GROMACS .gro file of C-alpha atoms in nm:
model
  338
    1UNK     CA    1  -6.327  -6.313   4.160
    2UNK     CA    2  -6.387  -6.619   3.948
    3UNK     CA    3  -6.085  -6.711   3.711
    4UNK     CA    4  -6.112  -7.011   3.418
    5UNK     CA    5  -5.728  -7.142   3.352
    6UNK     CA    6  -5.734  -7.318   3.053
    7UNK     CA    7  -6.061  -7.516   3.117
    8UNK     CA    8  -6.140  -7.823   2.893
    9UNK     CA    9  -6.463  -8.030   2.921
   10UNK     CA   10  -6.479  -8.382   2.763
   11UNK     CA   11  -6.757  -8.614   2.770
   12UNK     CA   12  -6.746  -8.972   2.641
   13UNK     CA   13  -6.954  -9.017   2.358
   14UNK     CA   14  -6.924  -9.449   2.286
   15UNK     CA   15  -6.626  -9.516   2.187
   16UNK     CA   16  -6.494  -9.146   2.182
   17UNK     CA   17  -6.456  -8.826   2.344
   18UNK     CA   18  -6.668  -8.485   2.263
   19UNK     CA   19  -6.496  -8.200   2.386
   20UNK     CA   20  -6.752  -7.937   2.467
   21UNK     CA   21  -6.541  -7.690   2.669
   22UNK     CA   22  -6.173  -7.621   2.508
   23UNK     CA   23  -5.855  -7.413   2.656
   24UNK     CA   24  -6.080  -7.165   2.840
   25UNK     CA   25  -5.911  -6.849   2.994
   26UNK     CA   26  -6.086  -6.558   3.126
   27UNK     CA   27  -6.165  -6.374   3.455
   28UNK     CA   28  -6.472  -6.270   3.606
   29UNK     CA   29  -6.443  -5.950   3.864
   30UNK     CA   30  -6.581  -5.943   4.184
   31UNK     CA   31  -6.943  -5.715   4.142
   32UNK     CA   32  -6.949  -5.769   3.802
   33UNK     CA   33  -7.275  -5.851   3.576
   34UNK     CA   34  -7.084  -6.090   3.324
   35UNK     CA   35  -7.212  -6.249   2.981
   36UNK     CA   36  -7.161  -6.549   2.845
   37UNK     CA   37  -7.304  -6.556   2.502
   38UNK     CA   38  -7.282  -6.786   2.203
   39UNK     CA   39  -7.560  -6.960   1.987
   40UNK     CA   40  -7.672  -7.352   2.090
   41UNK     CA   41  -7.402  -7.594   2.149
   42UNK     CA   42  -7.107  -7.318   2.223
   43UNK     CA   43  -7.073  -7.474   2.581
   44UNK     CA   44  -7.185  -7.175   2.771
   45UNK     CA   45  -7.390  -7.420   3.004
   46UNK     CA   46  -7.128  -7.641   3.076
   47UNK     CA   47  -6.891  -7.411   3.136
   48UNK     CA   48  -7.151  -7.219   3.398
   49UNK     CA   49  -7.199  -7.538   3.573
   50UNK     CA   50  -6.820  -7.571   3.629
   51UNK     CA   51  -6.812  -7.303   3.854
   52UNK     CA   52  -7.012  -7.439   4.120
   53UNK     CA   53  -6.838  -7.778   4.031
   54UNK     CA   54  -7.174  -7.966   3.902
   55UNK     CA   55  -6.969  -8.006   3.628
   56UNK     CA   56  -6.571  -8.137   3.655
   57UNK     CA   57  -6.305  -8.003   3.423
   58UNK     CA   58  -6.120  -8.237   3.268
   59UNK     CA   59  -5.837  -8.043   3.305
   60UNK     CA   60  -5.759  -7.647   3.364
   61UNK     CA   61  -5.869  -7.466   3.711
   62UNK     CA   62  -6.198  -7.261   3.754
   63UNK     CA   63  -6.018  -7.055   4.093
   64UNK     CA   64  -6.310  -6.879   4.302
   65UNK     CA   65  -6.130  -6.582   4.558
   66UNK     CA   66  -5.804  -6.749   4.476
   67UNK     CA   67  -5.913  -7.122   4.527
   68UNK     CA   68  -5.910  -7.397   4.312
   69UNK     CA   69  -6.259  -7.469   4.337
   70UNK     CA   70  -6.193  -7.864   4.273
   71UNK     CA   71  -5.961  -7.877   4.651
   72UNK     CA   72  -6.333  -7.757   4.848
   73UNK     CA   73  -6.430  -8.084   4.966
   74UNK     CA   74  -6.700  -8.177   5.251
   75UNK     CA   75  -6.886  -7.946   5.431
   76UNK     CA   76  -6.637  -7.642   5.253
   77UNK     CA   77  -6.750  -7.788   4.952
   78UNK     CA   78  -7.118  -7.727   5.058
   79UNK     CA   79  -7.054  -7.364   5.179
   80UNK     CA   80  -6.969  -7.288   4.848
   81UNK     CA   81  -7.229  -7.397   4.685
   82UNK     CA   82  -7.453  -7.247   4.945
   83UNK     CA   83  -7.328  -6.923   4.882
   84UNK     CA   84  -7.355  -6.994   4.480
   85UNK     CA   85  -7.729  -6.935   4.347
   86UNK     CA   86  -7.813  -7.088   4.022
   87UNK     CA   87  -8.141  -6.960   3.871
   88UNK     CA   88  -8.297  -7.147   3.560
   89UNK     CA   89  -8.465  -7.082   3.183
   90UNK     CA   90  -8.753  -7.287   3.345
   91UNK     CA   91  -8.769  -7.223   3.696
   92UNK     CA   92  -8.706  -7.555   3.843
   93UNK     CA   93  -8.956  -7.488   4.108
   94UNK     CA   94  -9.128  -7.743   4.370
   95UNK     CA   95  -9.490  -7.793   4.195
   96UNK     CA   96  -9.629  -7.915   4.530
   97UNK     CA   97  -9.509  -7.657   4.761
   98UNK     CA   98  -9.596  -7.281   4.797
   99UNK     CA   99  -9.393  -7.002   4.703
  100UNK     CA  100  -9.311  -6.973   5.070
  101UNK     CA  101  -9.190  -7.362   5.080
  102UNK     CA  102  -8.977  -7.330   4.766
  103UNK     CA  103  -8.760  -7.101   4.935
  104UNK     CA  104  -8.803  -7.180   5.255
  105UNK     CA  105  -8.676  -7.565   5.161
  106UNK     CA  106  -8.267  -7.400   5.042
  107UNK     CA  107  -8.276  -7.272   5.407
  108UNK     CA  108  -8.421  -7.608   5.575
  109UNK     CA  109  -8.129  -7.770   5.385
  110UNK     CA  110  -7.865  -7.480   5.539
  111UNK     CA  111  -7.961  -7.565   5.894
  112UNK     CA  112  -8.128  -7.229   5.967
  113UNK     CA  113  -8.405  -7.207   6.217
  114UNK     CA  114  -8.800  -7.127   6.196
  115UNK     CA  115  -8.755  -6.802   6.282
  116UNK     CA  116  -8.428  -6.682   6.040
  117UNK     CA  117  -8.626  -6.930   5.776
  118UNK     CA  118  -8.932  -6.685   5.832
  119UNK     CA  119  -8.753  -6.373   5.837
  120UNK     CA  120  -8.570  -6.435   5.553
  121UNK     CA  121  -8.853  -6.597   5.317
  122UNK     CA  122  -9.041  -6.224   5.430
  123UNK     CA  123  -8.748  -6.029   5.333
  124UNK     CA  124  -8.694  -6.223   4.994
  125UNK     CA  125  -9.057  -6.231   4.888
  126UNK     CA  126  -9.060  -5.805   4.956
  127UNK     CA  127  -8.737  -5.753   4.800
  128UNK     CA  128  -8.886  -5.951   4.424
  129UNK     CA  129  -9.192  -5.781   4.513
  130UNK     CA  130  -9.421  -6.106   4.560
  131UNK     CA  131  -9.565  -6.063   4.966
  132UNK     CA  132  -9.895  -6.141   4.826
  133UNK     CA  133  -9.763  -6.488   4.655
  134UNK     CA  134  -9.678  -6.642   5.014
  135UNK     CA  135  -9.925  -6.910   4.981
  136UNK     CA  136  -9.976  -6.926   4.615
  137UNK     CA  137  -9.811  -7.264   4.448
  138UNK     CA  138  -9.638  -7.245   4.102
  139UNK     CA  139  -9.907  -7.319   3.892
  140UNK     CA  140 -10.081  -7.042   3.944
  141UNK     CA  141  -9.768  -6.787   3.864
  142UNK     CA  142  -9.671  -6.612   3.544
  143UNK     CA  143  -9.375  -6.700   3.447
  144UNK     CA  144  -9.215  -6.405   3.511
  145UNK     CA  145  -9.329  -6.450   3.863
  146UNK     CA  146  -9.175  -6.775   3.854
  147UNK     CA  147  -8.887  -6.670   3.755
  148UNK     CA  148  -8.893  -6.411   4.049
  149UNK     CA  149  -8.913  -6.696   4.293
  150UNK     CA  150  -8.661  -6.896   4.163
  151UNK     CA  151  -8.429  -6.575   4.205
  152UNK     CA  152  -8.558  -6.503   4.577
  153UNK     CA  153  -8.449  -6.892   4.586
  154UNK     CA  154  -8.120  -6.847   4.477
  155UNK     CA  155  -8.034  -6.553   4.678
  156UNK     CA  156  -8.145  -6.684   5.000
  157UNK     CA  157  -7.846  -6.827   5.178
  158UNK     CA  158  -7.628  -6.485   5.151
  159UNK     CA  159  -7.524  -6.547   4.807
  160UNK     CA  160  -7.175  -6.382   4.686
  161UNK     CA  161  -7.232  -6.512   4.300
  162UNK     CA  162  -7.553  -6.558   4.091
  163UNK     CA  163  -7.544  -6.831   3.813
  164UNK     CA  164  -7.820  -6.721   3.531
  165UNK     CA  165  -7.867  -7.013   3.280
  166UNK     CA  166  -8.086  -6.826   2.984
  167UNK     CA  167  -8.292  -6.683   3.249
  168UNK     CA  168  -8.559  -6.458   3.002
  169UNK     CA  169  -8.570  -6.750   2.735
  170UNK     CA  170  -8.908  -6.857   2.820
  171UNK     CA  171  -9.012  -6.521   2.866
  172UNK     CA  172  -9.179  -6.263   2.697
  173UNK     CA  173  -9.005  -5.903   2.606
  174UNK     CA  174  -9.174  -5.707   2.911
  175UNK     CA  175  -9.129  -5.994   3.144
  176UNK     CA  176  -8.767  -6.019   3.033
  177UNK     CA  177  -8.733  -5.648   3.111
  178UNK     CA  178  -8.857  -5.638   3.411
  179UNK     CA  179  -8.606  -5.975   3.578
  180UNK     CA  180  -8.324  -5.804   3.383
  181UNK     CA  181  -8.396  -5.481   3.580
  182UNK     CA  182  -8.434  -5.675   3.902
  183UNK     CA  183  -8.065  -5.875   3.840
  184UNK     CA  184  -7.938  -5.516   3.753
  185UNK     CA  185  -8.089  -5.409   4.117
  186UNK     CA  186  -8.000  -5.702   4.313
  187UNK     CA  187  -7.625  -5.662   4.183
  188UNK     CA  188  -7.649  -5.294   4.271
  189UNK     CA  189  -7.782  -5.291   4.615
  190UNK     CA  190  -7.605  -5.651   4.735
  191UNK     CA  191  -7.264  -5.644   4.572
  192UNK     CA  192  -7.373  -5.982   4.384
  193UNK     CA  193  -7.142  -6.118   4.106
  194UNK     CA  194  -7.373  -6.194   3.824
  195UNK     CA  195  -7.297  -6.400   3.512
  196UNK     CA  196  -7.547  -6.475   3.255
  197UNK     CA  197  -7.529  -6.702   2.971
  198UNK     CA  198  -7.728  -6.612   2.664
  199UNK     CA  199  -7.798  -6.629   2.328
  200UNK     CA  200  -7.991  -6.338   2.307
  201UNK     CA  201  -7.779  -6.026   2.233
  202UNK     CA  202  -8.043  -5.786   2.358
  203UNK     CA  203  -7.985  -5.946   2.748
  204UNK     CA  204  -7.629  -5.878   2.736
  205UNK     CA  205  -7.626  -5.569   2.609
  206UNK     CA  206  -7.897  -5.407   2.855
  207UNK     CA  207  -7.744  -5.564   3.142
  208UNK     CA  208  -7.352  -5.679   3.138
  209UNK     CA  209  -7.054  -5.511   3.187
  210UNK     CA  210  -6.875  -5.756   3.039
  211UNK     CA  211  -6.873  -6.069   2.835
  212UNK     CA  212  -6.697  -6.336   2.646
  213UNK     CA  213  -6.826  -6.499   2.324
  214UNK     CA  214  -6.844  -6.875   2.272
  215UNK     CA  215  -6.841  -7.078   1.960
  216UNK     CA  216  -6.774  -7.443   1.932
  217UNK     CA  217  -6.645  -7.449   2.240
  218UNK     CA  218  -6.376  -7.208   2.248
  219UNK     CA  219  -6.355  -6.827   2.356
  220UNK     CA  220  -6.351  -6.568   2.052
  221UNK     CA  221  -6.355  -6.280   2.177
  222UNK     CA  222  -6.371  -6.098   2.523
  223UNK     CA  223  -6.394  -5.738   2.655
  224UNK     CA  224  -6.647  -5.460   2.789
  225UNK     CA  225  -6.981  -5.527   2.625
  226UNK     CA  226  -6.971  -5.190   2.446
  227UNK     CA  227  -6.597  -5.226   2.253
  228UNK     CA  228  -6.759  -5.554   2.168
  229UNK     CA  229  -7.053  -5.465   2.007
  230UNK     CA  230  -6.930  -5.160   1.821
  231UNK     CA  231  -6.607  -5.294   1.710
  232UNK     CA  232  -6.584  -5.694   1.652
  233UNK     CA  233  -6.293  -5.874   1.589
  234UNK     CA  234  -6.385  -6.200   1.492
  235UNK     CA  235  -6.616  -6.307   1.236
  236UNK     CA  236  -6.836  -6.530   1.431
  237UNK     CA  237  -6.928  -6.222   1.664
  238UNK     CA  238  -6.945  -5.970   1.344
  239UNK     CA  239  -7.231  -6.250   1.209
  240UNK     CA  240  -7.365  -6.306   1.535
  241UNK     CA  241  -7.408  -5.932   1.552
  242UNK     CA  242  -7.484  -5.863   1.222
  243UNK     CA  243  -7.832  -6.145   1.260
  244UNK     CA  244  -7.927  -6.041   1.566
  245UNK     CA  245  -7.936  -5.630   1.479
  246UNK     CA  246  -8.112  -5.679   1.142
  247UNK     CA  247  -8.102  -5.300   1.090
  248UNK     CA  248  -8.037  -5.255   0.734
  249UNK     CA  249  -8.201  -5.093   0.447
  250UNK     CA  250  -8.440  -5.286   0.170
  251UNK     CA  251  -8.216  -5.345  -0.156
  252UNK     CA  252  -8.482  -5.166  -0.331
  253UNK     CA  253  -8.425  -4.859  -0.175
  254UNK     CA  254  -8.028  -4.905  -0.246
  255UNK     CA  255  -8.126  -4.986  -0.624
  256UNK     CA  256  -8.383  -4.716  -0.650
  257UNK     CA  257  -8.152  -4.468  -0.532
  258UNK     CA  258  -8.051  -4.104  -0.756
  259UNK     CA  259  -7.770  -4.075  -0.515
  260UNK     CA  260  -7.497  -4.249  -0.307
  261UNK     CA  261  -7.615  -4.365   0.026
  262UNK     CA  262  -7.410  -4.415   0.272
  263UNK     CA  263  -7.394  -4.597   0.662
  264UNK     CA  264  -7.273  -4.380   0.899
  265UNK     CA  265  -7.174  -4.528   1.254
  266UNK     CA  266  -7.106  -4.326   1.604
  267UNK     CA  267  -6.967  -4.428   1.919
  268UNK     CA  268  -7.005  -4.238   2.224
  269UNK     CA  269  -6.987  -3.860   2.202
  270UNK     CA  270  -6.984  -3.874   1.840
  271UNK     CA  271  -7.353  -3.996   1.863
  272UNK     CA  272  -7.431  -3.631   2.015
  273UNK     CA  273  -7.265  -3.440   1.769
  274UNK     CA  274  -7.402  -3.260   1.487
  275UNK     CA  275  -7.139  -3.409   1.237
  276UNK     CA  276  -7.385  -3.417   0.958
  277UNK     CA  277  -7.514  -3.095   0.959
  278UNK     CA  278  -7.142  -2.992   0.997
  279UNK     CA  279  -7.065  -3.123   0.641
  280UNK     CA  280  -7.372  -3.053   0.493
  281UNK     CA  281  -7.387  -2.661   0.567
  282UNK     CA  282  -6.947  -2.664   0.530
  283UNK     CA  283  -6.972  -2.833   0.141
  284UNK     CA  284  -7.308  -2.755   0.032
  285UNK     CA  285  -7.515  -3.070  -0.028
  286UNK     CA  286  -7.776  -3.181   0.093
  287UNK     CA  287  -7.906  -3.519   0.271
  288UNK     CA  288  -8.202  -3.748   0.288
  289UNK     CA  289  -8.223  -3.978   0.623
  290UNK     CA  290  -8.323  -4.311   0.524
  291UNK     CA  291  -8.312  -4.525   0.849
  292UNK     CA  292  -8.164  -4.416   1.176
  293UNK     CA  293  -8.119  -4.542   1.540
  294UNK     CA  294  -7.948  -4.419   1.830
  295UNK     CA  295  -7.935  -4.724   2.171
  296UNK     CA  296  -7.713  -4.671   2.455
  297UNK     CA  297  -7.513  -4.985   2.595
  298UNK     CA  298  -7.376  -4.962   2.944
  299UNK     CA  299  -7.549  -4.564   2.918
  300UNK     CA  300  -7.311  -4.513   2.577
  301UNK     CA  301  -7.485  -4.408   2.348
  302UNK     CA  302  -7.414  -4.606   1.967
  303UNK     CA  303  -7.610  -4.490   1.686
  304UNK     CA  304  -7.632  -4.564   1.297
  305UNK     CA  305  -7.759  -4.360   1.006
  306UNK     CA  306  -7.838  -4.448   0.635
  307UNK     CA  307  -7.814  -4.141   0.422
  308UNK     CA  308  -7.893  -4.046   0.094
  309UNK     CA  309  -7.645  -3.776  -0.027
  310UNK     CA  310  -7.809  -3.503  -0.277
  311UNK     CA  311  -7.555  -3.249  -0.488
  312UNK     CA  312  -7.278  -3.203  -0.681
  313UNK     CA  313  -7.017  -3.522  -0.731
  314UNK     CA  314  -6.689  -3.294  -0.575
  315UNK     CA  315  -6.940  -3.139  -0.244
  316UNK     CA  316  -7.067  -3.555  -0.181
  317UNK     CA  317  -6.668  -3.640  -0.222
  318UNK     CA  318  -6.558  -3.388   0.028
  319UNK     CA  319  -6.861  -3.444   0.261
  320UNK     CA  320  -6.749  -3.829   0.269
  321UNK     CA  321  -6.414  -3.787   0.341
  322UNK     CA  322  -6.501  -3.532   0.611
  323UNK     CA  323  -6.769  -3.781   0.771
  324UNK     CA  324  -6.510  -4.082   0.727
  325UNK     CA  325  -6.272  -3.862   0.944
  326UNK     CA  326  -6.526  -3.755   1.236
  327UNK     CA  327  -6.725  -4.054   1.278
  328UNK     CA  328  -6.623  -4.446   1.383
  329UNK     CA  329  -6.720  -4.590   1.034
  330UNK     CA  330  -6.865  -4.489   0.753
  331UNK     CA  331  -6.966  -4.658   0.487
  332UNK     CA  332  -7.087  -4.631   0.101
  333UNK     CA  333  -7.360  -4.828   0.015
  334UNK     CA  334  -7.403  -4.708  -0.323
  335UNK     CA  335  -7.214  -4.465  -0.531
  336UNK     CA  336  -7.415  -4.351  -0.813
  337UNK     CA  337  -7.268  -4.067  -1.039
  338UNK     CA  338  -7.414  -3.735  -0.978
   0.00000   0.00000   0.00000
């Protein structure tokens, strides 16, 4: 378990101080894949680097299994860290050694042997499915590839927690897929604590369970990644959200309209239920789908409809209030007279 206790970062800046981490307070669980997300300059890196203690607090306590990470000194110190991967948005790999030397030097460093360096290098390089990249040296990788080095890196000296500092960034939207499965898997099959800090809503959503959002420093707003994304609380997340989905209808279409439209939202179950026919066959009008999406966070599924609403005024009032009443939100876009 990783805990932040009212965590503060300064730096001096001159003849002042910049405070880039402020009264920080969460908990991470033990097996959890957590996200850290907030757009540039929220302190979501400096805050990640405090856990392995690369970065000091200026105050607060980041505990790690009960432990104030800050009383580890010497060679505890170095266990901890050990047992702490960090992986990278650009790799940080060894140009001049081979795949097998990059991750081969973390165990050199740990005091292992030629033969548990060997085995475990072997193991590693089947496990991100790169046997065939034993000799190869960086520059002739993908990046994606890179980036599965720089994992089999980080996991190397029996990690318990994974540090992932926007680790698709630099990559492209298959690529990112396919490390976000491979976190998902290595979290799965080891028992790895995972926390990933992002900007990109798409990573956290695929692959946390949790996650805290950052803005100017500060936490804004915490909780399971699905409550979060369906139902914001603060308005920095509800315009974070709002950029990042870009799922709304042309005004034109609004403007053009010969009947209301309205924006339906589900959550969960409600996603699989037939709630619109419901209405529509109970009050007699009929409907028009303008733009509709169902995705499934953490397997739930969350979907949104635009719908133009064809009939009489009082059947579109009662279908309305019906919908408003069996869905999570609903929403009139436009209410033209009918």
């Amino acid at each position: 378990m990783i805990e932040f206790k009212n965590v503060n970062v300064s730096f001096k800046q001159k003849k002042d101080f910049f405070t880039a981490v402020k009264d920080v307070s969460f908990t991470i669980g033990t097996g959890e894949i957590f996200g850290i997300v907030g757009s540039s300059g929220a302190g979501k890196s400096t805050l990640l680097r405090a856990i392995n203690l690369l970065q000091v607090p200026t105050s607060g306590e980041v505990i790690i299994d009960g432990k104030n990470v800050e009383h580890y000194k010497g060679e505890e110190l170095r266990k901890l860290r050990r047992n702490i991967g960090m992986i990278f948005q650009h790799f940080n790999l060894a140009d001049n050694k081979t795949v097998y030397q990059n991750i081969a030097f973390v165990l050199k460093a740990a005091g292992k042997n030629k033969d548990e360096i060997d085995k475990r290098v072997k193991e590693l390089l089947g496990f991100v499915n790169l046997t065939d990249k034993h000799d190869a040296y960086p520059s002739s990788l993908s990046g994606g590839q890179k980036q599965r080095v720089a994992i089999a890196r980080a996991l190397a000296n029996d990690t318990k927690i994974l540090l992932c500092d926007e680790p698709t960034s630099a990559l492209d939207i298959e690529t990112t897929n396919s490390i976000l499965k491979l976190l998902k898997e290595i979290n799965k099959k080891m028992g790895i604590t995972i926390v990933i800090i992002t900007h990109e809503l798409d990573v956290v959503k695929s692959t946390c369970n949790k996650v805290v959002v950052m803005n100017q420093g500060t936490v804004v707003e915490s909780g399971n990644v699905y409550d979060v994304f369906t139902n914001p609380q603060n308005r920095f997340t509800q315009s974070l959200i709002r950029q990042t989905t870009k799922f709304d209808l042309p005004k034109r279409v609004i403007q053009d309209s010969k009947g209301p439209i309205i924006r339906i939202t589900y959550h969960g179950n409600d996603a699989n239920n037939p709630v619109l026919s419901d209405a529509s066959a109970k009050f007699g009008f009929r409907f028009n789908i303008l733009l509709g999406k169902i995705e499934y966070i953490n397997e739930i599924p969350l979907g949104i409809l635009y719908i133009q609403l064809i009939g009489e005024g009082e059947a579109i009032n009662r279908g309305i209030e019906y919908l408003r009443k069996n869905t999570a939100k609903l929403e009139v876009l436009e209410n033209v007279s009918v």
